[in-house]
Every structure is written in C-alpha cells, then in structure tokens.
mmCIF file of C-alpha atoms in Angstrom:
data_model
loop_
_atom_site.group_PDB
_atom_site.id
_atom_site.type_symbol
_atom_site.label_atom_id
_atom_site.label_comp_id
_atom_site.label_asym_id
_atom_site.label_seq_id
_atom_site.Cartn_x
_atom_site.Cartn_y
_atom_site.Cartn_z
ATOM 1 C CA MET A 1 0.012 -0.025 -0.044
ATOM 2 C CA PHE A 2 1.032 3.645 0.216
ATOM 3 C CA ASN A 3 3.637 3.274 2.924
ATOM 4 C CA THR A 4 5.409 0.689 0.904
ATOM 5 C CA THR A 5 5.694 3.028 -2.046
ATOM 6 C CA LEU A 6 7.313 5.898 -0.441
ATOM 7 C CA LYS A 7 10.773 6.744 -1.747
ATOM 8 C CA PRO A 8 13.528 8.667 -0.004
ATOM 9 C CA ALA A 9 13.264 12.402 -0.359
ATOM 10 C CA THR A 10 14.638 13.801 -3.527
ATOM 11 C CA GLY A 11 17.157 16.577 -3.613
ATOM 12 C CA PHE A 12 19.712 14.808 -1.442
ATOM 13 C CA ASN A 13 22.965 13.398 -2.580
ATOM 14 C CA MET A 14 24.832 10.997 -0.456
ATOM 15 C CA ASN A 15 28.175 11.546 -2.165
ATOM 16 C CA CYS A 16 27.717 15.240 -2.866
ATOM 17 C CA SER A 17 29.358 14.797 -6.281
ATOM 18 C CA SER A 18 26.802 16.862 -8.233
ATOM 19 C CA PRO A 19 27.330 20.619 -8.394
ATOM 20 C CA GLY A 20 24.839 22.465 -6.248
ATOM 21 C CA ALA A 21 23.470 19.252 -4.703
ATOM 22 C CA THR A 22 22.496 19.165 -0.998
ATOM 23 C CA CYS A 23 24.555 16.873 1.052
ATOM 24 C CA GLY A 24 23.205 14.564 3.709
ATOM 25 C CA PRO A 25 20.763 11.690 4.170
ATOM 26 C CA PRO A 26 17.166 11.734 3.148
ATOM 27 C CA LEU A 27 14.703 13.644 5.351
ATOM 28 C CA TRP A 28 13.199 11.414 8.041
ATOM 29 C CA TYR A 29 9.698 12.206 6.783
ATOM 30 C CA GLU A 30 10.942 11.130 3.263
ATOM 31 C CA LEU A 31 8.818 13.410 1.119
ATOM 32 C CA PRO A 32 10.127 17.106 1.081
ATOM 33 C CA ALA A 33 6.555 18.429 0.821
ATOM 34 C CA CYS A 34 5.792 16.786 4.197
ATOM 35 C CA ALA A 35 8.116 19.171 5.978
ATOM 36 C CA VAL A 36 5.051 21.262 6.899
ATOM 37 C CA ALA A 37 3.092 18.333 8.126
ATOM 38 C CA PRO A 38 5.477 15.666 9.500
ATOM 39 C CA TYR A 39 3.197 14.360 12.327
ATOM 40 C CA GLY A 40 1.815 11.498 10.308
ATOM 41 C CA PHE A 41 5.288 10.119 9.974
ATOM 42 C CA VAL A 42 5.809 10.657 13.818
ATOM 43 C CA PHE A 43 2.909 8.304 14.295
ATOM 44 C CA TYR A 44 4.168 5.890 11.718
ATOM 45 C CA PHE A 45 7.578 5.525 13.357
ATOM 46 C CA GLY A 46 5.952 5.341 16.725
ATOM 47 C CA VAL A 47 3.810 2.347 15.551
ATOM 48 C CA LYS A 48 6.958 0.783 14.113
ATOM 49 C CA VAL A 49 8.810 0.987 17.457
ATOM 50 C CA PHE A 50 5.740 -0.233 19.307
ATOM 51 C CA ASN A 51 5.428 -3.256 17.037
ATOM 52 C CA LEU A 52 9.052 -4.077 17.494
ATOM 53 C CA ALA A 53 9.003 -3.698 21.278
ATOM 54 C CA LEU A 54 5.716 -5.361 21.961
ATOM 55 C CA GLY A 55 4.524 -7.128 18.790
ATOM 56 C CA THR A 56 7.703 -9.203 18.308
ATOM 57 C CA PRO A 57 7.786 -10.860 21.737
ATOM 58 C CA SER A 58 3.989 -11.206 21.814
ATOM 59 C CA ASN A 59 3.986 -13.111 18.446
ATOM 60 C CA ILE A 60 6.951 -15.220 19.593
ATOM 61 C CA LEU A 61 5.056 -16.087 22.770
ATOM 62 C CA VAL A 62 2.009 -17.137 20.795
ATOM 63 C CA ILE A 63 4.128 -19.392 18.563
ATOM 64 C CA TRP A 64 5.736 -20.892 21.585
ATOM 65 C CA HIS A 65 2.441 -21.412 23.403
ATOM 66 C CA ILE A 66 0.872 -23.159 20.348
ATOM 67 C CA THR A 67 3.805 -25.405 19.396
ATOM 68 C CA THR A 68 4.333 -26.568 22.901
ATOM 69 C CA LYS A 69 0.699 -27.613 23.443
ATOM 70 C CA LYS A 70 0.535 -31.329 24.052
ATOM 71 C CA SER A 71 -3.132 -31.645 23.484
ATOM 72 C CA ASN A 72 -6.260 -29.764 22.584
ATOM 73 C CA MET A 73 -4.774 -27.970 19.649
ATOM 74 C CA SER A 74 -7.719 -26.818 17.533
ATOM 75 C CA THR A 75 -7.654 -26.136 13.834
ATOM 76 C CA SER A 76 -7.928 -22.453 14.616
ATOM 77 C CA ASP A 77 -4.633 -22.668 16.582
ATOM 78 C CA ILE A 78 -2.879 -23.830 13.347
ATOM 79 C CA PHE A 79 -4.087 -20.711 11.474
ATOM 80 C CA ILE A 80 -3.241 -18.537 14.414
ATOM 81 C CA LEU A 81 0.275 -20.019 14.504
ATOM 82 C CA ASN A 82 0.818 -19.091 10.784
ATOM 83 C CA LEU A 83 -0.613 -15.640 11.341
ATOM 84 C CA ALA A 84 1.729 -15.132 14.306
ATOM 85 C CA ALA A 85 4.807 -16.203 12.246
ATOM 86 C CA LEU A 86 3.731 -13.722 9.515
ATOM 87 C CA ASP A 87 3.360 -10.904 11.902
ATOM 88 C CA ALA A 88 6.621 -11.820 13.775
ATOM 89 C CA TYR A 89 8.456 -11.617 10.410
ATOM 90 C CA PHE A 90 6.942 -8.226 9.677
ATOM 91 C CA CYS A 91 7.925 -6.925 13.121
ATOM 92 C CA VAL A 92 11.571 -8.000 12.897
ATOM 93 C CA MET A 93 11.827 -6.180 9.562
ATOM 94 C CA THR A 94 11.289 -2.876 11.462
ATOM 95 C CA PRO A 95 14.899 -1.996 12.063
ATOM 96 C CA ILE A 96 15.803 -2.607 8.396
ATOM 97 C CA ASP A 97 12.709 -0.537 7.328
ATOM 98 C CA ILE A 98 13.512 2.409 9.661
ATOM 99 C CA VAL A 99 17.196 2.563 8.837
ATOM 100 C CA ASN A 100 16.624 2.404 5.126
ATOM 101 C CA ARG A 101 13.886 5.024 5.137
ATOM 102 C CA MET A 102 15.742 7.458 7.374
ATOM 103 C CA LEU A 103 19.356 6.973 6.444
ATOM 104 C CA LEU A 104 20.224 4.661 3.455
ATOM 105 C CA GLY A 105 17.518 4.900 0.857
ATOM 106 C CA ASP A 106 18.902 1.892 -0.812
ATOM 107 C CA SER A 107 16.802 0.761 -3.684
ATOM 108 C CA ARG A 108 17.801 -2.944 -3.201
ATOM 109 C CA ILE A 109 16.602 -2.928 0.363
ATOM 110 C CA TRP A 110 13.262 -1.430 -0.731
ATOM 111 C CA TYR A 111 12.593 -4.828 -2.492
ATOM 112 C CA PHE A 112 12.701 -6.559 0.820
ATOM 113 C CA GLN A 113 10.595 -3.881 2.426
ATOM 114 C CA ARG A 114 7.928 -4.173 -0.319
ATOM 115 C CA PHE A 115 7.963 -7.904 0.139
ATOM 116 C CA ALA A 116 7.323 -7.606 3.856
ATOM 117 C CA TYR A 117 4.534 -5.202 3.369
ATOM 118 C CA GLY A 118 3.042 -7.491 0.610
ATOM 119 C CA ILE A 119 2.759 -10.552 2.936
ATOM 120 C CA LYS A 120 1.382 -8.312 5.657
ATOM 121 C CA ASP A 121 -1.319 -7.074 3.279
ATOM 122 C CA LEU A 122 -2.721 -10.477 2.890
ATOM 123 C CA ALA A 123 -2.631 -11.437 6.653
ATOM 124 C CA PRO A 124 -6.483 -11.100 6.770
ATOM 125 C CA LEU A 125 -6.566 -14.388 4.750
ATOM 126 C CA PHE A 126 -5.558 -16.202 7.897
ATOM 127 C CA LEU A 127 -8.258 -14.349 9.815
ATOM 128 C CA VAL A 128 -10.702 -15.592 7.252
ATOM 129 C CA CYS A 129 -9.570 -19.102 7.726
ATOM 130 C CA ILE A 130 -10.072 -18.825 11.457
ATOM 131 C CA CYS A 131 -13.633 -17.390 11.106
ATOM 132 C CA LEU A 132 -14.525 -20.069 8.475
ATOM 133 C CA ASP A 133 -13.096 -22.761 10.754
ATOM 134 C CA ARG A 134 -15.325 -21.561 13.634
ATOM 135 C CA TYR A 135 -18.318 -21.198 11.387
ATOM 136 C CA VAL A 136 -18.177 -24.704 10.145
ATOM 137 C CA ALA A 137 -17.456 -26.038 13.669
ATOM 138 C CA VAL A 138 -20.600 -24.291 15.006
ATOM 139 C CA VAL A 139 -23.015 -24.491 12.087
ATOM 140 C CA HIS A 140 -21.940 -27.826 10.509
ATOM 141 C CA PRO A 141 -20.323 -29.796 13.406
ATOM 142 C CA VAL A 142 -20.610 -33.178 11.737
ATOM 143 C CA LEU A 143 -19.022 -32.007 8.500
ATOM 144 C CA PHE A 144 -16.320 -30.220 10.501
ATOM 145 C CA THR A 145 -15.365 -33.406 12.319
ATOM 146 C CA SER A 146 -15.021 -35.342 9.130
ATOM 147 C CA ILE A 147 -12.911 -32.849 7.009
ATOM 148 C CA ARG A 148 -10.943 -30.707 9.424
ATOM 149 C CA ASP A 149 -7.818 -32.880 9.389
ATOM 150 C CA LYS A 150 -8.060 -33.636 5.610
ATOM 151 C CA ILE A 151 -8.284 -30.101 4.288
ATOM 152 C CA ARG A 152 -6.361 -28.090 6.952
ATOM 153 C CA PHE A 153 -3.016 -28.629 5.266
ATOM 154 C CA SER A 154 -4.353 -27.977 1.704
ATOM 155 C CA ILE A 155 -5.967 -24.680 2.847
ATOM 156 C CA LEU A 156 -2.611 -23.521 4.432
ATOM 157 C CA VAL A 157 -0.686 -24.429 1.198
ATOM 158 C CA VAL A 158 -3.102 -22.488 -0.913
ATOM 159 C CA VAL A 159 -3.102 -19.404 1.346
ATOM 160 C CA TRP A 160 0.711 -19.350 1.640
ATOM 161 C CA CYS A 161 1.098 -19.668 -2.116
ATOM 162 C CA PHE A 162 -1.208 -16.785 -2.675
ATOM 163 C CA VAL A 163 0.465 -14.669 0.023
ATOM 164 C CA LEU A 164 3.955 -15.349 -1.382
ATOM 165 C CA ALA A 165 2.917 -14.686 -4.974
ATOM 166 C CA TYR A 166 1.339 -11.399 -3.870
ATOM 167 C CA GLY A 167 4.397 -10.398 -1.849
ATOM 168 C CA LEU A 168 6.803 -11.191 -4.806
ATOM 169 C CA ALA A 169 4.460 -9.274 -7.193
ATOM 170 C CA LYS A 170 4.538 -6.183 -4.947
ATOM 171 C CA CYS A 171 8.285 -6.504 -4.440
ATOM 172 C CA ILE A 172 9.148 -6.755 -8.111
ATOM 173 C CA LEU A 173 6.332 -4.841 -9.792
ATOM 174 C CA GLY A 174 5.527 -2.204 -7.119
ATOM 175 C CA ALA A 175 2.554 -1.525 -4.955
ATOM 176 C CA ALA A 176 0.428 -0.126 -7.784
ATOM 177 C CA SER A 177 0.342 -3.492 -9.446
ATOM 178 C CA VAL A 178 -1.523 -5.191 -6.526
ATOM 179 C CA ASN A 179 -3.600 -2.362 -5.027
ATOM 180 C CA GLU A 180 -6.847 -3.845 -6.530
ATOM 181 C CA VAL A 181 -5.944 -7.301 -5.198
ATOM 182 C CA PHE A 182 -5.501 -5.852 -1.682
ATOM 183 C CA SER A 183 -8.839 -4.030 -1.818
ATOM 184 C CA GLY A 184 -10.499 -7.227 -2.984
ATOM 185 C CA VAL A 185 -9.061 -9.303 -0.226
ATOM 186 C CA ILE A 186 -10.101 -6.850 2.450
ATOM 187 C CA LEU A 187 -13.649 -6.588 1.101
ATOM 188 C CA PHE A 188 -13.850 -10.395 0.774
ATOM 189 C CA ALA A 189 -12.678 -10.800 4.350
ATOM 190 C CA PHE A 190 -15.220 -8.271 5.562
ATOM 191 C CA VAL A 191 -18.001 -10.066 3.812
ATOM 192 C CA VAL A 192 -17.009 -13.422 5.135
ATOM 193 C CA MET A 193 -16.760 -12.086 8.684
ATOM 194 C CA VAL A 194 -20.198 -10.599 8.523
ATOM 195 C CA PHE A 195 -21.623 -13.845 7.105
ATOM 196 C CA CYS A 196 -19.950 -16.003 9.799
ATOM 197 C CA ASN A 197 -21.248 -13.643 12.576
ATOM 198 C CA ILE A 198 -24.838 -13.761 11.246
ATOM 199 C CA ALA A 199 -24.745 -17.497 10.908
ATOM 200 C CA ILE A 200 -23.359 -18.144 14.350
ATOM 201 C CA ILE A 201 -25.890 -15.657 15.832
ATOM 202 C CA TRP A 202 -28.668 -17.524 14.105
ATOM 203 C CA VAL A 203 -27.468 -20.826 15.533
ATOM 204 C CA LEU A 204 -27.258 -19.300 19.021
ATOM 205 C CA ARG A 205 -30.713 -17.723 18.594
ATOM 206 C CA ARG A 206 -32.262 -21.065 17.670
ATOM 207 C CA SER A 207 -30.655 -22.695 20.718
ATOM 208 C CA VAL A 208 -32.251 -20.005 22.938
ATOM 209 C CA ALA A 209 -35.617 -20.236 21.266
ATOM 210 C CA GLY A 210 -35.671 -24.000 21.706
ATOM 211 C CA LYS A 211 -34.645 -23.561 25.308
ATOM 212 C CA GLU A 212 -31.498 -25.548 24.688
ATOM 213 C CA GLU A 213 -28.404 -24.940 26.712
ATOM 214 C CA ILE A 214 -26.049 -22.962 24.539
ATOM 215 C CA HIS A 215 -22.743 -24.850 24.257
ATOM 216 C CA PRO A 216 -19.701 -22.921 25.582
ATOM 217 C CA VAL A 217 -17.855 -23.764 22.270
ATOM 218 C CA LYS A 218 -20.567 -21.863 20.349
ATOM 219 C CA LYS A 219 -20.290 -18.828 22.562
ATOM 220 C CA LYS A 220 -16.436 -18.926 22.343
ATOM 221 C CA ALA A 221 -16.620 -19.267 18.479
ATOM 222 C CA PHE A 222 -18.968 -16.234 18.289
ATOM 223 C CA LYS A 223 -16.704 -14.090 20.379
ATOM 224 C CA MET A 224 -13.710 -15.072 18.345
ATOM 225 C CA VAL A 225 -15.375 -14.259 14.999
ATOM 226 C CA LEU A 226 -16.649 -11.018 16.456
ATOM 227 C CA ILE A 227 -13.185 -9.998 17.628
ATOM 228 C CA ILE A 228 -11.753 -10.772 14.226
ATOM 229 C CA LEU A 229 -14.501 -8.717 12.523
ATOM 230 C CA ALA A 230 -13.585 -5.786 14.754
ATOM 231 C CA ILE A 231 -9.815 -6.237 13.701
ATOM 232 C CA ILE A 232 -10.830 -6.127 10.033
ATOM 233 C CA VAL A 233 -13.060 -3.102 10.490
ATOM 234 C CA VAL A 234 -10.626 -1.096 12.579
ATOM 235 C CA ASN A 235 -7.255 -2.056 11.121
ATOM 236 C CA TYR A 236 -7.810 -3.077 7.537
ATOM 237 C CA LEU A 237 -11.070 -1.511 6.155
ATOM 238 C CA PRO A 238 -10.241 2.186 6.562
ATOM 239 C CA PRO A 239 -7.392 2.189 3.918
ATOM 240 C CA VAL A 240 -9.712 0.467 1.392
ATOM 241 C CA ALA A 241 -12.585 2.840 2.154
ATOM 242 C CA LEU A 242 -10.279 5.858 1.763
ATOM 243 C CA MET A 243 -9.022 5.100 -1.661
ATOM 244 C CA PRO A 244 -12.078 6.380 -3.695
ATOM 245 C CA PHE A 245 -11.741 9.755 -2.000
ATOM 246 C CA ALA A 246 -8.007 10.323 -2.555
ATOM 247 C CA SER A 247 -8.518 12.867 -5.241
ATOM 248 C CA TYR A 248 -10.536 15.106 -2.885
ATOM 249 C CA TYR A 249 -7.510 15.808 -0.699
ATOM 250 C CA SER A 250 -4.390 17.865 -1.324
ATOM 251 C CA PHE A 251 -1.090 16.101 -1.899
ATOM 252 C CA VAL A 252 0.197 17.048 1.558
ATOM 253 C CA ALA A 253 -3.015 16.131 3.422
ATOM 254 C CA PHE A 254 -3.370 12.780 1.686
ATOM 255 C CA ASN A 255 0.292 11.645 1.525
ATOM 256 C CA CYS A 256 1.668 13.218 4.667
ATOM 257 C CA GLN A 257 -1.233 12.897 7.088
ATOM 258 C CA ILE A 258 -4.227 10.796 6.165
ATOM 259 C CA SER A 259 -2.892 7.746 4.304
ATOM 260 C CA ILE A 260 0.298 7.282 6.332
ATOM 261 C CA SER A 261 -1.726 7.326 9.535
ATOM 262 C CA LEU A 262 -4.283 4.860 8.259
ATOM 263 C CA PHE A 263 -1.745 2.414 7.051
ATOM 264 C CA SER A 264 0.051 2.724 10.346
ATOM 265 C CA ILE A 265 -3.120 1.620 12.084
ATOM 266 C CA MET A 266 -3.149 -1.341 9.701
ATOM 267 C CA ASP A 267 0.400 -2.293 10.675
ATOM 268 C CA LEU A 268 -0.709 -1.991 14.398
ATOM 269 C CA SER A 269 -2.578 -5.285 13.900
ATOM 270 C CA CYS A 270 0.817 -6.985 14.298
ATOM 271 C CA SER A 271 0.600 -6.287 17.958
ATOM 272 C CA VAL A 272 -3.246 -6.330 18.501
ATOM 273 C CA GLU A 273 -3.688 -9.882 17.137
ATOM 274 C CA PRO A 274 -1.198 -11.603 19.420
ATOM 275 C CA LEU A 275 -2.269 -9.639 22.465
ATOM 276 C CA LEU A 276 -5.826 -10.684 21.966
ATOM 277 C CA TYR A 277 -4.733 -14.280 21.801
ATOM 278 C CA ILE A 278 -2.565 -13.971 24.844
ATOM 279 C CA THR A 279 -5.453 -12.616 26.862
ATOM 280 C CA LYS A 280 -7.308 -15.840 26.112
ATOM 281 C CA MET A 281 -4.490 -18.207 26.741
ATOM 282 C CA GLU A 282 -5.138 -20.893 29.282
ATOM 283 C CA ARG A 283 -3.684 -20.122 32.664
ATOM 284 C CA VAL A 284 -1.886 -22.724 34.701
ATOM 285 C CA GLY A 285 -1.087 -22.045 38.289
ATOM 286 C CA GLY A 286 -1.881 -18.359 37.926
ATOM 287 C CA ARG A 287 0.400 -17.858 34.924
ATOM 288 C CA CYS A 288 -0.473 -17.550 31.279
ATOM 289 C CA CYS A 289 2.083 -20.281 30.384
ATOM 290 C CA GLY A 290 2.454 -23.733 32.017
#
C-alpha cells in the first residue's frame, strides 16, 4: 500500500558529487513536501517501534504457546500459528525498514521492504480461515469433524502460495500493481466475517428459542469471530474505504497525514492480534504459560 511505495526524499545526494546538490541523508519524513506536516510520520515511526518492542515478543510467545501444546490444539490454533509467524516476520523487519527510510535509501533494500508489506497485506486471509473454521465447527459440526484434518494442510498451502505470490508481485512490480488485489481481499474478508457472525448468531438464537443450553464452544466461537471482525473493520477496512476519495485531498493532506496514519493503524494489527490471543490463553497455576 502507500507506505510501501514511499521513496527517499529527492534533492539529497549522499556523495555530494553533483554541483549544487544538497549533502546529507534523506529527510526522516521522506517526502520534502511533508516538512510542513510531519506528524503522520511521527505516528508511523511510533507504531513501528511499538510493534518491534511489543509485537515481536507477543508473536513469539503465541508461537511458543501453540507449538508446545501437548493436547487440545484446535484447527484455529494452526491458522493462528501461521498468522503469528507472518506478523513476527513483519515486526523483525522494522529496524531494516526504519534505517533504510531514514538513512540509506537503498533501492535494493526497498525490494525486501515491499515484500514484507506484501505478505502483511494478505494477513487477513488467515483471519478468514479462522472465522470459517469456527463457522463450520458451530453451524456444521458433523461436517467439521469429518473434514478438518483432511483439508487443513491444503488450505494452508493455498493461502501461503497466494500470500507469497502477492508479496513477490509487490516486491518486483511495485505497490500499484497489486492495489486492486489488496482491496478485493479486504472486502472479501469483511463479507466473510459478517456472514460468519450472522450464521453463528442464528445458531445461538435457535438454541435460545428452543430452550436448549448454549454450548460454551458456540459462545467462544462467536466471540472469536466478532473480535476478528472488529480487527478487520478497525485495522484493515479504513485504507480500502479511503482510496475512492484520494482525489478530494491535497497532496500534503493525503500523503503526509491521512494515508500514512491509516496504514500505520493497519500495521498496528501485528501487536493487536497476538495480544488478543494472549489474553485468552489458558492459565496454569496463575500464569499464562504452564
């Protein structure tokens, strides 16, 4: 998206060999026009540091907790594990991203940055997998029992192939080549989340109407799908909703304030997702980890 296409500020020459060129590294806000409104980039770098400091250990903790489970590993845990691995990779790329944006401006490193942003763009696909997993478990429990082990690996392979292909396309061809794909994925994820919520609510409503005891697993599944829907709406949907109105804003307002802030919120999901999982981790002996 936008924050992956930013280039180092023009007008700076690292070797000062050109007559009249200004010496020194690129401006920390990257675009010279943003000198009058740099606060969007203050928020951007703040989110980067926050993800590095909190998101990295949180995702590592989630990975450790799931991989060391000896029993009761659900199919959702497999998708959460892959999502945590993706987010952890994005977080550890932060030092490289910051140094290259602020100091180096190396075009070769930008390929790695665009690839990292590319795979992060499609992280909602794993959220979709989690929601569909809970939906089938609640609405079609018999079908879920018979197919969960058979198709789980196949789904993961398909999702990762799509994520890696998208990341490579963004890395090599640039962000503009995949913008429509990103918008389509977010809208698809949003529709799936809404559908899963409505379906699970309908099942819970029928249980109440029939005076049946609502199974705790159904309640837990509904809460999980609802939380993931909130993540999609808060972290991912705003950038997509903003795109049709880009022409209504000035260059400085859109590029230096609005878009960089919205995409920073999208990046913030790297910390929000593992923290939500950690708050629901089983506690043994008063601790979150046994």
